[in-house]
Amino acid sequence: METVYWALTDEEGLAGWWTRNVKAPPGVGAVIQFRFADKGFNDMKVLELQPNKLVRWLCVDGAKEWIGTGLSFELKQNNGSTVLLFAQRGWKEEVEFMHYCSTKWATYLLGLKSLCEGGKGTPYPDDIDIG
Amino acid sequence: METVYWALTDEEGLAGWWTRNVKAPPGVGAVIQFRFADKGFNDMKVLELQPNKLVRWLCVDGAKEWIGTGLSFELKQNNGSTVLLFAQRGWKEEVEFMHYCSTKWATYLLGLKSLCEGGKGTPYPDDIDIG
């Protein structure tokens, strides 16, 4: 649980599964900058931090479809395992890009799982091409 | 496009990415039986078939949260690539199982992509454990 929370809040943790190019000042109110070279970028404002329980971000800049969406990572304990519930809510329209992102998120989250279990994630630019 | 449509409609195709234990009578109105041994099962009624364009199913039996949900696979051509838009709609509640299924779907869909590109899918029981 601590490891997952670390991966969601620490700059080195985030760099291990989403993108290697990340600047993550700590604390609520901070804006985390995720960069994906020519693939784009996004800025996430940290709205809420409940250690080992909940992380919430608001996308304040990036792809136009993402701006204003809220991202949440909820951690639960289940039979000794940590369950991570992720959601990106507030899409204005159900666009093709949303479907793309949904599948792409799964690849990053599986990388996050691997990272937290002692393996490696698949952060950009080592991310999985979903075509 | 033909290959993807095959993988979504043919018994052998479906067995290549979702579960090896599948019975898939052809045509609209047929009920496809997907079996996952002790992990569960589901029956999908085929609602619509537009060759190389659209496949729609209605879940008529299986996990209680799934019954009544509609599944759609929409195919599009984009710069010579086939884009597959998948959705499972009509969940009554945003339960934890829905988040689980969302990520699990991504693993099956990536397997479907691999299968259609000449590789192998990850059908049950060779599916990817998402924990």
CSV table of C-alpha atoms in Angstrom, one decimal:
chain,number,residue,atom,x,y,z
A,1,MET,CA,0.0,0.0,0.0
A,2,GLU,CA,2.8,2.4,0.9
A,3,THR,CA,4.6,1.4,-2.3
A,4,VAL,CA,1.6,2.1,-4.4
A,5,TYR,CA,1.0,5.5,-2.7
A,6,TRP,CA,4.7,6.3,-3.3
A,7,ALA,CA,4.3,5.4,-7.0
A,8,LEU,CA,1.4,7.9,-7.2
A,9,THR,CA,2.9,10.8,-5.3
A,10,ASP,CA,6.7,10.7,-5.5
A,11,GLU,CA,8.5,12.0,-8.6
A,12,GLU,CA,10.6,8.9,-8.9
A,13,GLY,CA,7.6,6.7,-8.4
A,14,LEU,CA,5.6,8.5,-11.1
A,15,ALA,CA,8.6,8.3,-13.4
A,16,GLY,CA,8.6,4.6,-13.0
A,17,TRP,CA,5.2,4.0,-14.7
A,18,TRP,CA,3.8,7.0,-16.5
A,19,THR,CA,6.5,9.1,-18.0
A,20,ARG,CA,10.2,9.4,-17.2
A,21,ASN,CA,9.9,13.1,-17.9
A,22,VAL,CA,7.9,14.3,-14.8
A,23,LYS,CA,8.2,17.2,-12.4
A,24,ALA,CA,6.3,16.5,-9.2
A,25,PRO,CA,6.4,19.0,-6.4
A,26,PRO,CA,4.9,17.5,-3.3
A,27,GLY,CA,1.7,18.3,-1.6
A,28,VAL,CA,-1.9,19.3,-2.2
A,29,GLY,CA,-2.2,22.2,-4.6
A,30,ALA,CA,1.0,21.4,-6.4
A,31,VAL,CA,0.9,21.0,-10.2
A,32,ILE,CA,2.6,17.9,-11.5
A,33,GLN,CA,4.0,18.2,-15.0
A,34,PHE,CA,3.9,15.1,-17.2
A,35,ARG,CA,5.8,15.3,-20.5
A,36,PHE,CA,5.7,12.9,-23.4
A,37,ALA,CA,8.0,14.6,-25.9
A,38,ASP,CA,6.1,15.1,-29.2
A,39,LYS,CA,3.2,12.9,-28.0
A,40,GLY,CA,1.9,15.7,-25.8
A,41,PHE,CA,1.9,16.7,-22.2
A,42,ASN,CA,-0.4,17.3,-19.3
A,43,ASP,CA,-0.4,19.3,-16.0
A,44,MET,CA,-2.2,17.7,-13.0
A,45,LYS,CA,-3.2,19.8,-10.0
A,46,VAL,CA,-3.1,17.7,-6.9
A,47,LEU,CA,-6.6,18.1,-5.3
A,48,GLU,CA,-6.4,15.6,-2.5
A,49,LEU,CA,-3.9,13.3,-0.8
A,50,GLN,CA,-5.0,10.7,1.8
A,51,PRO,CA,-1.8,8.7,2.5
A,52,ASN,CA,-2.2,5.1,1.4
A,53,LYS,CA,-5.9,5.8,0.6
A,54,LEU,CA,-6.6,8.3,-2.1
A,55,VAL,CA,-4.9,10.5,-4.6
A,56,ARG,CA,-7.0,13.0,-6.7
A,57,TRP,CA,-5.8,15.2,-9.5
A,58,LEU,CA,-7.4,17.7,-11.8
A,59,CYS,CA,-6.1,18.1,-15.3
A,60,VAL,CA,-5.5,21.8,-15.7
A,61,ASP,CA,-3.6,21.7,-19.0
A,62,GLY,CA,-2.8,19.3,-21.8
A,63,ALA,CA,-4.9,17.6,-24.5
A,64,LYS,CA,-8.1,19.7,-24.8
A,65,GLU,CA,-10.3,16.6,-24.1
A,66,TRP,CA,-8.4,16.1,-20.8
A,67,ILE,CA,-8.6,19.6,-19.4
A,68,GLY,CA,-11.1,19.6,-16.6
A,69,THR,CA,-11.2,15.8,-16.1
A,70,GLY,CA,-10.6,14.5,-12.7
A,71,LEU,CA,-8.4,11.6,-12.0
A,72,SER,CA,-8.7,9.5,-8.9
A,73,PHE,CA,-6.6,6.6,-7.5
A,74,GLU,CA,-8.3,4.9,-4.6
A,75,LEU,CA,-6.4,2.3,-2.6
A,76,LYS,CA,-8.0,-0.6,-0.7
A,77,GLN,CA,-6.8,-3.5,1.2
A,78,ASN,CA,-8.3,-6.9,0.2
A,79,ASN,CA,-7.0,-10.2,1.6
A,80,GLY,CA,-3.6,-8.8,2.0
A,81,SER,CA,-3.4,-7.4,-1.5
A,82,THR,CA,-3.6,-3.8,-2.4
A,83,VAL,CA,-6.4,-3.0,-4.9
A,84,LEU,CA,-6.1,0.2,-6.9
A,85,LEU,CA,-9.3,1.7,-8.3
A,86,PHE,CA,-8.5,4.3,-11.0
A,87,ALA,CA,-10.9,6.5,-12.9
A,88,GLN,CA,-10.7,9.5,-15.1
A,89,ARG,CA,-14.0,11.3,-15.0
A,90,GLY,CA,-15.6,14.3,-16.6
A,91,TRP,CA,-15.0,13.7,-20.2
A,92,LYS,CA,-17.3,16.1,-22.1
A,93,GLU,CA,-17.9,13.7,-24.9
A,94,GLU,CA,-17.4,10.0,-25.5
A,95,VAL,CA,-14.8,10.5,-28.2
A,96,GLU,CA,-12.7,7.9,-29.9
A,97,PHE,CA,-9.7,9.3,-27.9
A,98,MET,CA,-11.5,8.4,-24.7
A,99,HIS,CA,-11.6,4.7,-25.8
A,100,TYR,CA,-7.9,5.0,-26.7
A,101,CYS,CA,-7.0,6.4,-23.3
A,102,SER,CA,-9.0,3.8,-21.5
A,103,THR,CA,-7.0,1.0,-23.0
A,104,LYS,CA,-3.7,3.0,-22.7
A,105,TRP,CA,-4.4,3.6,-19.0
A,106,ALA,CA,-4.7,-0.1,-18.5
A,107,THR,CA,-1.2,-0.6,-19.9
A,108,TYR,CA,0.3,2.0,-17.6
A,109,LEU,CA,-1.6,0.6,-14.6
A,110,LEU,CA,-0.3,-2.9,-15.3
A,111,GLY,CA,3.1,-1.3,-15.4
A,112,LEU,CA,2.5,0.4,-12.1
A,113,LYS,CA,1.5,-3.0,-10.7
A,114,SER,CA,4.6,-4.6,-12.0
A,115,LEU,CA,6.8,-1.7,-10.6
A,116,CYS,CA,5.2,-2.0,-7.1
A,117,GLU,CA,5.8,-5.7,-7.2
A,118,GLY,CA,9.5,-5.3,-7.7
A,119,GLY,CA,9.5,-5.4,-11.4
A,120,LYS,CA,9.5,-2.6,-14.0
A,121,GLY,CA,6.8,-0.3,-15.3
A,122,THR,CA,6.4,0.9,-18.8
A,123,PRO,CA,6.7,4.6,-18.6
A,124,TYR,CA,6.9,6.7,-21.7
A,125,PRO,CA,9.0,6.3,-23.9
A,126,ASP,CA,9.1,2.7,-23.0
A,127,ASP,CA,5.3,2.5,-23.1
A,128,ILE,CA,3.2,-0.2,-24.8
A,129,ASP,CA,2.0,0.7,-28.3
A,130,ILE,CA,-1.7,0.1,-28.5
A,131,GLY,CA,-1.8,1.3,-32.2
B,1,MET,CA,-10.5,-5.3,-40.9
B,2,GLU,CA,-11.7,-8.7,-42.1
B,3,THR,CA,-9.4,-10.4,-39.6
B,4,VAL,CA,-10.7,-8.3,-36.7
B,5,TYR,CA,-14.3,-9.0,-37.7
B,6,TRP,CA,-13.4,-12.7,-37.9
B,7,ALA,CA,-11.9,-12.6,-34.4
B,8,LEU,CA,-15.2,-11.1,-33.1
B,9,THR,CA,-17.6,-13.4,-34.8
B,10,ASP,CA,-16.0,-16.7,-35.5
B,11,GLU,CA,-15.8,-19.4,-32.8
B,12,GLU,CA,-12.1,-20.0,-33.6
B,13,GLY,CA,-11.4,-16.3,-33.6
B,14,LEU,CA,-13.1,-15.7,-30.3
B,15,ALA,CA,-11.3,-18.6,-28.8
B,16,GLY,CA,-8.0,-16.9,-29.8
B,17,TRP,CA,-8.4,-13.9,-27.5
B,18,TRP,CA,-11.2,-14.2,-24.9
B,19,THR,CA,-11.6,-17.8,-23.8
B,20,ARG,CA,-10.7,-21.1,-25.4
B,21,ASN,CA,-14.0,-22.5,-24.1
B,22,VAL,CA,-16.5,-20.8,-26.4
B,23,LYS,CA,-19.5,-22.0,-28.4
B,24,ALA,CA,-20.4,-19.4,-31.0
B,25,PRO,CA,-23.3,-20.3,-33.3
B,26,PRO,CA,-23.3,-17.8,-36.2
B,27,GLY,CA,-25.7,-15.0,-37.0
B,28,VAL,CA,-27.8,-12.3,-35.3
B,29,GLY,CA,-29.9,-13.7,-32.5
B,30,ALA,CA,-27.5,-16.5,-31.6
B,31,VAL,CA,-26.3,-16.8,-28.1
B,32,ILE,CA,-22.6,-17.1,-27.7
B,33,GLN,CA,-21.4,-19.1,-24.6
B,34,PHE,CA,-18.2,-18.0,-23.0
B,35,ARG,CA,-16.9,-20.2,-20.2
B,36,PHE,CA,-14.0,-19.5,-17.8
B,37,ALA,CA,-14.1,-22.7,-15.7
B,38,ASP,CA,-14.4,-21.8,-12.0
B,39,LYS,CA,-13.9,-18.1,-12.8
B,40,GLY,CA,-17.4,-17.8,-14.2
B,41,PHE,CA,-19.2,-17.6,-17.5
B,42,ASN,CA,-21.4,-15.4,-19.6
B,43,ASP,CA,-23.9,-15.7,-22.5
B,44,MET,CA,-24.0,-13.1,-25.1
B,45,LYS,CA,-26.9,-12.6,-27.5
B,46,VAL,CA,-25.8,-11.3,-30.8
B,47,LEU,CA,-27.8,-8.1,-31.4
B,48,GLU,CA,-26.2,-6.7,-34.5
B,49,LEU,CA,-23.6,-7.7,-37.1
B,50,GLN,CA,-22.4,-5.3,-39.7
B,51,PRO,CA,-19.6,-7.0,-41.5
B,52,ASN,CA,-16.2,-5.3,-40.9
B,53,LYS,CA,-18.0,-2.5,-39.2
B,54,LEU,CA,-20.0,-3.3,-36.0
B,55,VAL,CA,-20.7,-6.2,-33.6
B,56,ARG,CA,-23.1,-5.8,-30.8
B,57,TRP,CA,-23.9,-8.2,-28.0
B,58,LEU,CA,-26.3,-8.2,-25.1
B,59,CYS,CA,-25.2,-10.1,-22.0
B,60,VAL,CA,-28.1,-12.3,-21.1
B,61,ASP,CA,-26.5,-14.5,-18.5
B,62,GLY,CA,-23.4,-14.6,-16.3
B,63,ALA,CA,-22.2,-12.3,-13.5
B,64,LYS,CA,-25.1,-10.4,-12.1
B,65,GLU,CA,-23.5,-7.1,-12.7
B,66,TRP,CA,-23.0,-8.0,-16.4
B,67,ILE,CA,-26.5,-9.1,-17.2
B,68,GLY,CA,-28.2,-6.5,-19.3
B,69,THR,CA,-25.0,-4.7,-20.2
B,70,GLY,CA,-24.5,-4.1,-23.9
B,71,LEU,CA,-21.1,-4.7,-25.6
B,72,SER,CA,-20.1,-3.1,-28.8
B,73,PHE,CA,-17.1,-3.5,-31.1
B,74,GLU,CA,-16.9,-0.8,-33.7
B,75,LEU,CA,-14.4,-1.0,-36.5
B,76,LYS,CA,-12.9,2.0,-38.3
B,77,GLN,CA,-10.3,2.5,-40.9
B,78,ASN,CA,-7.6,5.0,-40.1
B,79,ASN,CA,-4.6,5.6,-42.3
B,80,GLY,CA,-4.6,2.0,-43.3
B,81,SER,CA,-4.9,0.7,-39.8
B,82,THR,CA,-8.0,-0.8,-38.3
B,83,VAL,CA,-9.2,1.0,-35.1
B,84,LEU,CA,-11.4,-1.0,-32.8
B,85,LEU,CA,-13.6,0.9,-30.4
B,86,PHE,CA,-14.9,-1.3,-27.6
B,87,ALA,CA,-17.4,-0.5,-24.9
B,88,GLN,CA,-19.5,-2.3,-22.3
B,89,ARG,CA,-22.4,0.0,-21.4
B,90,GLY,CA,-25.3,-0.2,-19.0
B,91,TRP,CA,-23.6,-1.0,-15.8
B,92,LYS,CA,-26.2,-0.3,-13.1
B,93,GLU,CA,-23.6,0.9,-10.6
B,94,GLU,CA,-20.0,1.9,-10.7
B,95,VAL,CA,-18.8,-1.0,-8.7
B,96,GLU,CA,-15.3,-2.1,-8.0
B,97,PHE,CA,-15.8,-5.0,-10.3
B,98,MET,CA,-16.4,-2.5,-13.2
B,99,HIS,CA,-13.0,-1.0,-12.7
B,100,TYR,CA,-11.5,-4.5,-12.6
B,101,CYS,CA,-13.3,-5.5,-15.8
B,102,SER,CA,-12.2,-2.3,-17.6
B,103,THR,CA,-8.6,-3.1,-17.0
B,104,LYS,CA,-9.1,-6.7,-17.8
B,105,TRP,CA,-10.8,-5.9,-21.0
B,106,ALA,CA,-7.7,-3.9,-22.1
B,107,THR,CA,-5.6,-7.0,-21.6
B,108,TYR,CA,-7.9,-9.1,-23.7
B,109,LEU,CA,-8.1,-6.4,-26.4
B,110,LEU,CA,-4.4,-6.1,-26.6
B,111,GLY,CA,-4.3,-9.9,-27.0
B,112,LEU,CA,-6.9,-9.5,-29.8
B,113,LYS,CA,-4.7,-7.0,-31.5
B,114,SER,CA,-1.7,-9.3,-31.3
B,115,LEU,CA,-3.8,-12.2,-32.6
B,116,CYS,CA,-5.0,-10.1,-35.6
B,117,GLU,CA,-1.4,-9.0,-36.3
B,118,GLY,CA,-0.2,-12.6,-36.6
B,119,GLY,CA,0.8,-13.1,-33.0
B,120,LYS,CA,-1.1,-14.7,-30.2
B,121,GLY,CA,-3.9,-13.6,-27.9
B,122,THR,CA,-4.2,-14.2,-24.2
B,123,PRO,CA,-7.5,-16.1,-24.0
B,124,TYR,CA,-8.5,-17.7,-20.7
B,125,PRO,CA,-6.8,-19.7,-19.2
B,126,ASP,CA,-3.7,-18.0,-20.6
B,127,ASP,CA,-5.0,-14.6,-19.6
B,128,ILE,CA,-3.1,-11.9,-17.9
B,129,ASP,CA,-3.5,-11.7,-14.2
B,130,ILE,CA,-4.3,-8.2,-13.1
B,131,GLY,CA,-4.5,-9.1,-9.4
